[in-house]
């Protein structure tokens, strides 16, 4: 799993993902529309994939998704125009929905008690390490040769697909016949549990702000500040390196406690977005992106651990897929808003990101207060 995470982190076009698409005739608004369509498709596939994964096994699910992941990168490599990039994202949606809950379930079931958050941190950090290596190669070798970056990504994901064949099954061997009432029970559990909804929506707000700003809007911001593609590559390298701090999430949570640590991370992310909205400085922009990246990288293993703790049913992948579906509903709307605002003014889109981070922090604090009362 760790080797697969490392290889799938090697997205060599990552430093210029937005510029890559723009060079092929796709606008920022179209990019966010594609993202929204992708999330909507993930929304439709989350629960069916969770059910399938719990029945056919997590190993088979991982193998299928890794192979399709590889094929989607082939499409991206040769894509030109809105339709081709949409096709790539549709394929990726199938992969994301398939892997949702499966990769973390494999790690959770493979760990000793109390070691899961550390494993999640290592897993996320290895993905980031792959990004770091890819960004270094991009900055030192690739430059403006976007198609070469796409080809190298294809090779990396093809290797990951081969390695997935060596995974071992960790799911219990007993396979039960799916009963619709079980799915209805899980749906009712999420929709009726106001506490869980607070956690999921708060997390989704933070996640969408981080994803959109650090993946799509950072590059137009750097261009607005007068930076060239080489400089953008090195800044992406720094942001990727900052993302490896997720491995320290467990230690920091034990020292600071969940509410204090979460509050600091949400607040730092919101301030970073405000700074991006107000500055035209390349260095201040870089600091803002780095702060947002570090904040979410530390938060991600913690929220994954919290979600897994709350799963009490045997069909873990299905339960986590229901959670992911709920968060995808948030992303479908926020992506379109981000894109519409960015077309008008980048600062407005960053201010929207700040609002999402603040709202997410409030929801997370309310969730923790309810959990404390239950305890």
Tab-separated table of C-alpha atoms in Angstrom:
chain	number	residue	atom	x	y	z
A	1	UNK	CA	0.000	0.000	0.000
A	2	UNK	CA	2.790	2.404	0.880
A	3	UNK	CA	4.609	1.828	-2.439
A	4	UNK	CA	1.369	2.328	-4.363
A	5	UNK	CA	0.733	5.569	-2.477
A	6	UNK	CA	4.221	6.794	-3.360
A	7	UNK	CA	3.839	6.015	-7.070
A	8	UNK	CA	0.333	7.455	-7.325
A	9	UNK	CA	1.665	10.635	-5.800
A	10	UNK	CA	4.010	11.078	-8.760
A	11	UNK	CA	1.881	13.433	-10.819
A	12	UNK	CA	4.599	15.082	-12.881
A	13	UNK	CA	2.232	17.663	-14.356
A	14	UNK	CA	1.059	18.645	-10.869
A	15	UNK	CA	2.964	21.958	-10.701
A	16	UNK	CA	1.148	23.172	-13.838
A	17	UNK	CA	-2.097	21.150	-13.735
A	18	UNK	CA	-4.214	24.229	-14.408
A	19	UNK	CA	-1.801	25.721	-16.953
A	20	UNK	CA	-1.623	22.303	-18.681
A	21	UNK	CA	-5.388	22.316	-19.169
A	22	UNK	CA	-5.450	25.967	-20.193
A	23	UNK	CA	-2.787	25.252	-22.832
A	24	UNK	CA	-5.202	22.696	-24.287
A	25	UNK	CA	-8.048	25.225	-24.513
A	26	UNK	CA	-9.848	24.680	-21.190
A	27	UNK	CA	-10.789	27.709	-19.049
A	28	UNK	CA	-10.729	27.908	-15.239
A	29	UNK	CA	-14.529	27.907	-15.124
A	30	UNK	CA	-14.620	24.803	-17.346
A	31	UNK	CA	-12.087	23.154	-15.052
A	32	UNK	CA	-14.311	23.729	-12.034
A	33	UNK	CA	-17.379	22.558	-13.967
A	34	UNK	CA	-15.520	19.337	-14.781
A	35	UNK	CA	-14.657	19.013	-11.081
A	36	UNK	CA	-18.307	19.438	-10.122
A	37	UNK	CA	-19.429	16.825	-12.651
A	38	UNK	CA	-16.738	14.525	-11.331
A	39	UNK	CA	-17.909	14.964	-7.750
A	40	UNK	CA	-21.535	14.418	-8.766
A	41	UNK	CA	-20.544	11.139	-10.406
A	42	UNK	CA	-18.565	10.179	-7.298
A	43	UNK	CA	-21.719	10.909	-5.346
A	44	UNK	CA	-23.708	8.430	-7.439
A	45	UNK	CA	-21.029	5.738	-7.301
A	46	UNK	CA	-19.888	5.985	-3.670
A	47	UNK	CA	-22.465	3.675	-2.120
A	48	UNK	CA	-22.612	1.093	-4.950
A	49	UNK	CA	-18.804	0.878	-4.890
A	50	UNK	CA	-18.758	0.488	-1.100
A	51	UNK	CA	-21.247	-2.351	-1.338
A	52	UNK	CA	-19.277	-4.034	-4.137
A	53	UNK	CA	-15.975	-3.664	-2.271
A	54	UNK	CA	-17.403	-5.266	0.860
A	55	UNK	CA	-18.576	-8.215	-1.261
A	56	UNK	CA	-15.761	-8.838	-3.758
A	57	UNK	CA	-12.970	-7.898	-1.357
A	58	UNK	CA	-10.744	-4.888	-0.856
A	59	UNK	CA	-7.821	-6.422	-2.797
A	60	UNK	CA	-9.831	-6.918	-5.992
A	61	UNK	CA	-11.296	-3.457	-5.683
A	62	UNK	CA	-7.829	-1.913	-5.313
A	63	UNK	CA	-6.511	-3.804	-8.346
A	64	UNK	CA	-9.398	-2.719	-10.580
A	65	UNK	CA	-9.143	0.898	-9.471
A	66	UNK	CA	-5.365	1.048	-9.894
A	67	UNK	CA	-5.664	-0.255	-13.461
A	68	UNK	CA	-8.410	2.246	-14.298
A	69	UNK	CA	-6.321	4.984	-12.655
A	70	UNK	CA	-3.521	4.135	-15.080
A	71	UNK	CA	-5.892	4.252	-18.067
A	72	UNK	CA	-7.238	7.657	-16.976
A	73	UNK	CA	-3.706	9.051	-17.014
A	74	UNK	CA	-3.291	7.758	-20.570
A	75	UNK	CA	-6.378	9.749	-21.554
A	76	UNK	CA	-5.101	12.866	-19.752
A	77	UNK	CA	-1.735	12.591	-21.500
A	78	UNK	CA	-3.344	12.802	-24.949
A	79	UNK	CA	-6.332	15.006	-24.016
A	80	UNK	CA	-7.146	18.230	-25.871
A	81	UNK	CA	-10.271	20.274	-25.202
A	82	UNK	CA	-13.152	20.139	-22.734
A	83	UNK	CA	-14.613	16.774	-23.799
A	84	UNK	CA	-11.345	14.836	-23.492
A	85	UNK	CA	-10.536	16.243	-20.057
A	86	UNK	CA	-14.108	15.516	-18.973
A	87	UNK	CA	-13.698	11.882	-20.078
A	88	UNK	CA	-10.509	11.622	-18.025
A	89	UNK	CA	-12.313	13.021	-14.999
A	90	UNK	CA	-15.251	10.638	-15.441
A	91	UNK	CA	-12.828	7.705	-15.355
A	92	UNK	CA	-11.141	9.239	-12.338
A	93	UNK	CA	-14.511	9.558	-10.591
A	94	UNK	CA	-15.000	5.798	-10.866
A	95	UNK	CA	-11.555	5.323	-9.342
A	96	UNK	CA	-12.072	7.810	-6.505
A	97	UNK	CA	-15.432	6.285	-5.575
A	98	UNK	CA	-13.916	2.810	-5.714
A	99	UNK	CA	-10.937	3.654	-3.538
A	100	UNK	CA	-13.008	5.708	-1.095
A	101	UNK	CA	-12.957	3.871	2.198
A	102	UNK	CA	-11.144	0.876	0.716
A	103	UNK	CA	-7.546	2.079	1.021
A	104	UNK	CA	-8.114	3.385	4.555
A	105	UNK	CA	-9.996	0.195	5.481
A	106	UNK	CA	-7.011	-1.879	4.354
A	107	UNK	CA	-4.702	0.241	6.506
A	108	UNK	CA	-7.099	0.204	9.473
A	109	UNK	CA	-7.488	-3.584	9.400
A	110	UNK	CA	-3.737	-4.102	8.897
A	111	UNK	CA	-2.689	-2.016	11.924
A	112	UNK	CA	-2.283	-2.844	15.565
A	113	UNK	CA	-4.675	-1.074	17.914
A	114	UNK	CA	-3.704	2.558	18.386
A	115	UNK	CA	-1.419	2.665	15.353
A	116	UNK	CA	-3.960	3.575	12.664
A	117	UNK	CA	-3.555	7.355	12.725
A	118	UNK	CA	0.202	6.948	12.423
A	119	UNK	CA	-0.358	4.645	9.421
A	120	UNK	CA	-2.746	7.161	7.841
A	121	UNK	CA	-0.137	9.868	8.355
A	122	UNK	CA	2.581	7.779	6.708
A	123	UNK	CA	0.245	6.859	3.842
A	124	UNK	CA	-0.657	10.491	3.153
A	125	UNK	CA	2.959	11.587	3.543
A	126	UNK	CA	4.172	9.007	1.020
A	127	UNK	CA	1.661	10.299	-1.497
A	128	UNK	CA	3.061	13.734	-0.819
A	129	UNK	CA	6.617	12.415	-1.144
A	130	UNK	CA	5.688	11.130	-4.600
A	131	UNK	CA	4.419	14.592	-5.479
A	132	UNK	CA	7.648	16.040	-4.118
A	133	UNK	CA	9.786	13.845	-6.339
A	134	UNK	CA	7.602	14.606	-9.359
A	135	UNK	CA	7.769	18.345	-8.677
A	136	UNK	CA	11.560	18.171	-8.384
A	137	UNK	CA	11.825	16.349	-11.707
A	138	UNK	CA	9.440	18.839	-13.295
A	139	UNK	CA	11.401	21.862	-12.097
A	140	UNK	CA	14.826	20.444	-12.975
A	141	UNK	CA	14.095	18.597	-16.225
A	142	UNK	CA	10.633	19.037	-17.741
A	143	UNK	CA	9.935	22.769	-17.684
A	144	UNK	CA	7.308	23.791	-20.233
A	145	UNK	CA	7.159	20.369	-21.940
A	146	UNK	CA	3.715	19.534	-20.607
A	147	UNK	CA	3.220	16.384	-22.675
A	148	UNK	CA	6.414	14.862	-21.271
A	149	UNK	CA	5.072	15.477	-17.775
A	150	UNK	CA	1.905	13.616	-18.764
A	151	UNK	CA	3.877	10.668	-20.146
A	152	UNK	CA	5.994	10.284	-17.014
A	153	UNK	CA	2.798	10.267	-14.952
A	154	UNK	CA	1.444	7.458	-17.124
A	155	UNK	CA	4.575	5.383	-16.413
A	156	UNK	CA	4.301	5.965	-12.664
A	157	UNK	CA	0.642	4.946	-12.486
A	158	UNK	CA	1.266	1.922	-14.680
A	159	UNK	CA	3.889	0.728	-12.188
A	160	UNK	CA	1.453	1.269	-9.308
A	161	UNK	CA	-1.137	-0.849	-11.129
A	162	UNK	CA	1.377	-3.683	-11.429
A	163	UNK	CA	2.264	-3.473	-7.730
A	164	UNK	CA	-1.411	-3.665	-6.741
A	165	UNK	CA	-1.434	-7.269	-7.981
A	166	UNK	CA	0.731	-8.168	-4.970
A	167	UNK	CA	-1.710	-6.912	-2.327
A	168	UNK	CA	-3.132	-9.356	0.226
A	169	UNK	CA	-6.765	-9.473	1.281
A	170	UNK	CA	-7.459	-8.259	4.825
A	171	UNK	CA	-11.247	-8.202	4.720
A	172	UNK	CA	-12.982	-11.047	6.617
A	173	UNK	CA	-13.506	-13.980	4.257
A	174	UNK	CA	-17.175	-14.459	5.067
A	175	UNK	CA	-19.206	-12.741	2.348
A	176	UNK	CA	-22.805	-11.901	3.161
A	177	UNK	CA	-25.580	-11.315	0.660
A	178	UNK	CA	-26.323	-7.621	0.387
A	179	UNK	CA	-29.637	-6.538	1.838
A	180	UNK	CA	-31.107	-3.154	0.843
A	181	UNK	CA	-32.267	-2.514	4.397
A	182	UNK	CA	-28.621	-2.418	5.500
A	183	UNK	CA	-27.932	0.460	3.109
A	184	UNK	CA	-31.045	2.267	4.272
A	185	UNK	CA	-29.858	1.830	7.828
A	186	UNK	CA	-26.501	3.430	7.019
A	187	UNK	CA	-28.161	6.300	5.151
A	188	UNK	CA	-30.539	6.920	8.036
A	189	UNK	CA	-27.614	6.785	10.436
A	190	UNK	CA	-25.790	9.594	8.641
A	191	UNK	CA	-28.792	11.769	7.808
A	192	UNK	CA	-30.312	11.490	11.276
A	193	UNK	CA	-27.055	11.908	13.175
A	194	UNK	CA	-26.661	15.678	13.396
A	195	UNK	CA	-23.348	15.245	15.183
A	196	UNK	CA	-21.858	13.177	12.349
A	197	UNK	CA	-23.182	15.626	9.755
A	198	UNK	CA	-21.379	18.449	11.524
A	199	UNK	CA	-18.099	16.532	11.291
A	200	UNK	CA	-18.582	15.565	7.634
A	201	UNK	CA	-19.711	18.968	6.369
A	202	UNK	CA	-17.050	20.801	8.375
A	203	UNK	CA	-14.392	18.492	6.980
A	204	UNK	CA	-15.769	18.890	3.447
A	205	UNK	CA	-15.593	22.698	3.673
A	206	UNK	CA	-11.939	22.533	4.698
A	207	UNK	CA	-11.104	19.868	2.113
A	208	UNK	CA	-12.719	21.720	-0.805
A	209	UNK	CA	-11.058	25.016	0.084
A	210	UNK	CA	-7.673	23.294	0.297
A	211	UNK	CA	-8.147	21.259	-2.891
A	212	UNK	CA	-9.347	24.129	-5.062
A	213	UNK	CA	-6.847	26.726	-3.860
A	214	UNK	CA	-3.704	24.557	-3.734
A	215	UNK	CA	-4.394	22.570	-6.929
A	216	UNK	CA	-6.211	24.936	-9.300
A	217	UNK	CA	-6.110	28.549	-8.141
A	218	UNK	CA	-2.502	28.686	-6.937
A	219	UNK	CA	-1.086	28.718	-10.461
A	220	UNK	CA	-3.213	31.647	-11.757
A	221	UNK	CA	-2.267	33.478	-8.557
A	222	UNK	CA	1.441	32.935	-9.208
A	223	UNK	CA	1.021	34.058	-12.814
A	224	UNK	CA	-0.817	37.147	-11.525
A	225	UNK	CA	2.241	37.836	-9.360
A	226	UNK	CA	4.511	37.676	-12.430
A	227	UNK	CA	6.157	34.269	-11.913
A	228	UNK	CA	7.250	31.994	-14.780
A	229	UNK	CA	6.626	28.233	-15.024
A	230	UNK	CA	10.033	27.350	-13.597
A	231	UNK	CA	9.431	29.413	-10.461
A	232	UNK	CA	5.935	27.954	-10.153
A	233	UNK	CA	7.478	24.486	-10.277
A	234	UNK	CA	9.848	25.242	-7.396
A	235	UNK	CA	7.055	26.754	-5.307
A	236	UNK	CA	4.960	23.651	-5.973
A	237	UNK	CA	7.955	21.647	-4.802
A	238	UNK	CA	8.013	23.604	-1.527
A	239	UNK	CA	4.256	23.171	-1.038
A	240	UNK	CA	4.560	19.445	-1.682
A	241	UNK	CA	7.386	19.149	0.835
A	242	UNK	CA	5.239	20.976	3.380
A	243	UNK	CA	2.520	18.378	2.814
A	244	UNK	CA	4.687	15.616	4.290
A	245	UNK	CA	4.080	17.071	7.759
A	246	UNK	CA	0.950	14.909	7.993
A	247	UNK	CA	3.115	12.197	9.516
A	248	UNK	CA	3.320	14.343	12.691
A	249	UNK	CA	-0.450	14.667	13.013
A	250	UNK	CA	-0.867	11.897	15.586
A	251	UNK	CA	1.878	13.233	17.859
A	252	UNK	CA	0.554	16.783	17.734
A	253	UNK	CA	-2.996	15.650	18.436
A	254	UNK	CA	-1.866	13.788	21.549
A	255	UNK	CA	0.019	16.840	22.809
A	256	UNK	CA	-2.430	19.609	21.925
A	257	UNK	CA	-5.712	17.714	21.996
A	258	UNK	CA	-8.298	17.439	19.227
A	259	UNK	CA	-10.241	20.718	19.742
A	260	UNK	CA	-7.213	22.969	20.162
A	261	UNK	CA	-5.315	21.451	17.249
A	262	UNK	CA	-8.338	21.542	14.935
A	263	UNK	CA	-9.140	25.135	15.890
A	264	UNK	CA	-5.606	26.281	15.099
A	265	UNK	CA	-5.590	24.481	11.756
A	266	UNK	CA	-8.940	25.867	10.592
A	267	UNK	CA	-7.950	29.390	11.690
A	268	UNK	CA	-4.553	29.211	9.961
A	269	UNK	CA	-6.186	28.029	6.742
A	270	UNK	CA	-8.734	30.865	6.797
A	271	UNK	CA	-6.023	33.480	7.391
A	272	UNK	CA	-3.974	32.007	4.523
A	273	UNK	CA	-6.913	32.426	2.140
A	274	UNK	CA	-7.451	36.012	3.273
A	275	UNK	CA	-3.761	36.757	2.703
A	276	UNK	CA	-3.979	35.332	-0.833
A	277	UNK	CA	-6.951	37.567	-1.544
A	278	UNK	CA	-5.199	40.716	-0.376
A	279	UNK	CA	-1.683	40.293	-1.772
A	280	UNK	CA	-0.038	40.645	-5.153
A	281	UNK	CA	3.323	39.516	-3.784
A	282	UNK	CA	4.746	36.224	-4.976
A	283	UNK	CA	6.395	35.524	-1.620
A	284	UNK	CA	3.295	36.267	0.445
A	285	UNK	CA	1.270	34.141	-1.978
A	286	UNK	CA	3.732	31.289	-1.506
A	287	UNK	CA	3.468	31.616	2.284
A	288	UNK	CA	-0.322	31.528	2.044
A	289	UNK	CA	-0.316	28.385	-0.105
A	290	UNK	CA	2.213	26.705	2.206
A	291	UNK	CA	0.154	27.540	5.297
A	292	UNK	CA	-3.005	26.127	3.758
A	293	UNK	CA	-1.145	23.009	2.654
A	294	UNK	CA	0.394	22.368	6.082
A	295	UNK	CA	-2.893	22.985	7.883
A	296	UNK	CA	-4.859	20.464	5.847
A	297	UNK	CA	-2.022	17.906	5.801
A	298	UNK	CA	-2.064	17.864	9.610
A	299	UNK	CA	-5.858	17.733	9.715
A	300	UNK	CA	-6.368	14.936	7.174
A	301	UNK	CA	-5.030	11.960	9.232
A	302	UNK	CA	-6.927	13.203	12.283
A	303	UNK	CA	-10.293	13.393	10.536
A	304	UNK	CA	-9.698	9.996	8.895
A	305	UNK	CA	-9.024	8.499	12.313
A	306	UNK	CA	-12.153	10.122	13.764
A	307	UNK	CA	-14.349	8.834	10.938
A	308	UNK	CA	-13.028	5.296	11.329
A	309	UNK	CA	-13.638	5.390	15.092
A	310	UNK	CA	-17.285	6.203	14.457
A	311	UNK	CA	-17.825	3.171	12.193
A	312	UNK	CA	-19.546	0.439	14.212
A	313	UNK	CA	-20.864	-1.820	11.418
A	314	UNK	CA	-19.036	-4.692	9.735
A	315	UNK	CA	-19.300	-3.227	6.237
A	316	UNK	CA	-16.680	-0.561	6.902
A	317	UNK	CA	-16.129	0.420	3.245
A	318	UNK	CA	-19.862	0.943	2.696
A	319	UNK	CA	-20.168	3.088	5.815
A	320	UNK	CA	-17.195	5.238	4.840
A	321	UNK	CA	-18.598	5.548	1.310
A	322	UNK	CA	-21.825	6.956	2.742
A	323	UNK	CA	-19.716	9.506	4.618
A	324	UNK	CA	-17.773	10.371	1.465
A	325	UNK	CA	-21.015	10.744	-0.485
A	326	UNK	CA	-22.201	13.305	2.030
A	327	UNK	CA	-18.985	15.304	1.653
A	328	UNK	CA	-19.158	15.064	-2.150
A	329	UNK	CA	-22.553	16.803	-2.036
A	330	UNK	CA	-20.777	19.797	-0.533
A	331	UNK	CA	-18.018	19.745	-3.151
A	332	UNK	CA	-20.403	19.756	-6.116
A	333	UNK	CA	-21.681	23.171	-5.112
A	334	UNK	CA	-18.468	24.760	-3.840
A	335	UNK	CA	-16.519	23.951	-7.013
A	336	UNK	CA	-18.954	25.829	-9.234
A	337	UNK	CA	-18.907	28.824	-6.876
A	338	UNK	CA	-15.104	28.827	-6.831
A	339	UNK	CA	-14.983	28.730	-10.631
A	340	UNK	CA	-17.560	31.464	-11.138
A	341	UNK	CA	-15.806	33.746	-8.649
A	342	UNK	CA	-12.362	33.047	-10.112
A	343	UNK	CA	-13.564	34.026	-13.590
A	344	UNK	CA	-14.598	37.392	-12.167
A	345	UNK	CA	-11.804	37.914	-9.641
A	346	UNK	CA	-9.244	35.612	-8.014
A	347	UNK	CA	-9.356	37.543	-4.704
A	348	UNK	CA	-13.093	36.869	-4.444
A	349	UNK	CA	-12.500	33.139	-4.831
A	350	UNK	CA	-9.865	33.209	-2.082
A	351	UNK	CA	-12.231	35.055	0.244
A	352	UNK	CA	-14.807	32.354	-0.426
A	353	UNK	CA	-12.174	29.797	0.583
A	354	UNK	CA	-11.590	31.690	3.832
A	355	UNK	CA	-15.328	31.651	4.556
A	356	UNK	CA	-15.437	27.889	3.998
A	357	UNK	CA	-12.529	27.329	6.398
A	358	UNK	CA	-14.142	29.467	9.099
A	359	UNK	CA	-17.501	27.737	8.681
A	360	UNK	CA	-15.779	24.344	8.755
A	361	UNK	CA	-14.033	25.242	11.999
A	362	UNK	CA	-17.307	26.259	13.638
A	363	UNK	CA	-19.013	23.012	12.569
A	364	UNK	CA	-16.095	20.911	13.798
A	365	UNK	CA	-16.148	22.693	17.176
A	366	UNK	CA	-19.885	22.025	17.508
A	367	UNK	CA	-19.311	18.351	16.648
A	368	UNK	CA	-16.626	18.010	19.316
A	369	UNK	CA	-18.826	19.688	21.928
A	370	UNK	CA	-21.620	17.184	21.218
A	371	UNK	CA	-19.181	14.270	21.421
A	372	UNK	CA	-17.891	15.543	24.756
A	373	UNK	CA	-21.435	15.676	26.124
A	374	UNK	CA	-22.081	12.102	24.956
A	375	UNK	CA	-18.934	10.936	26.742
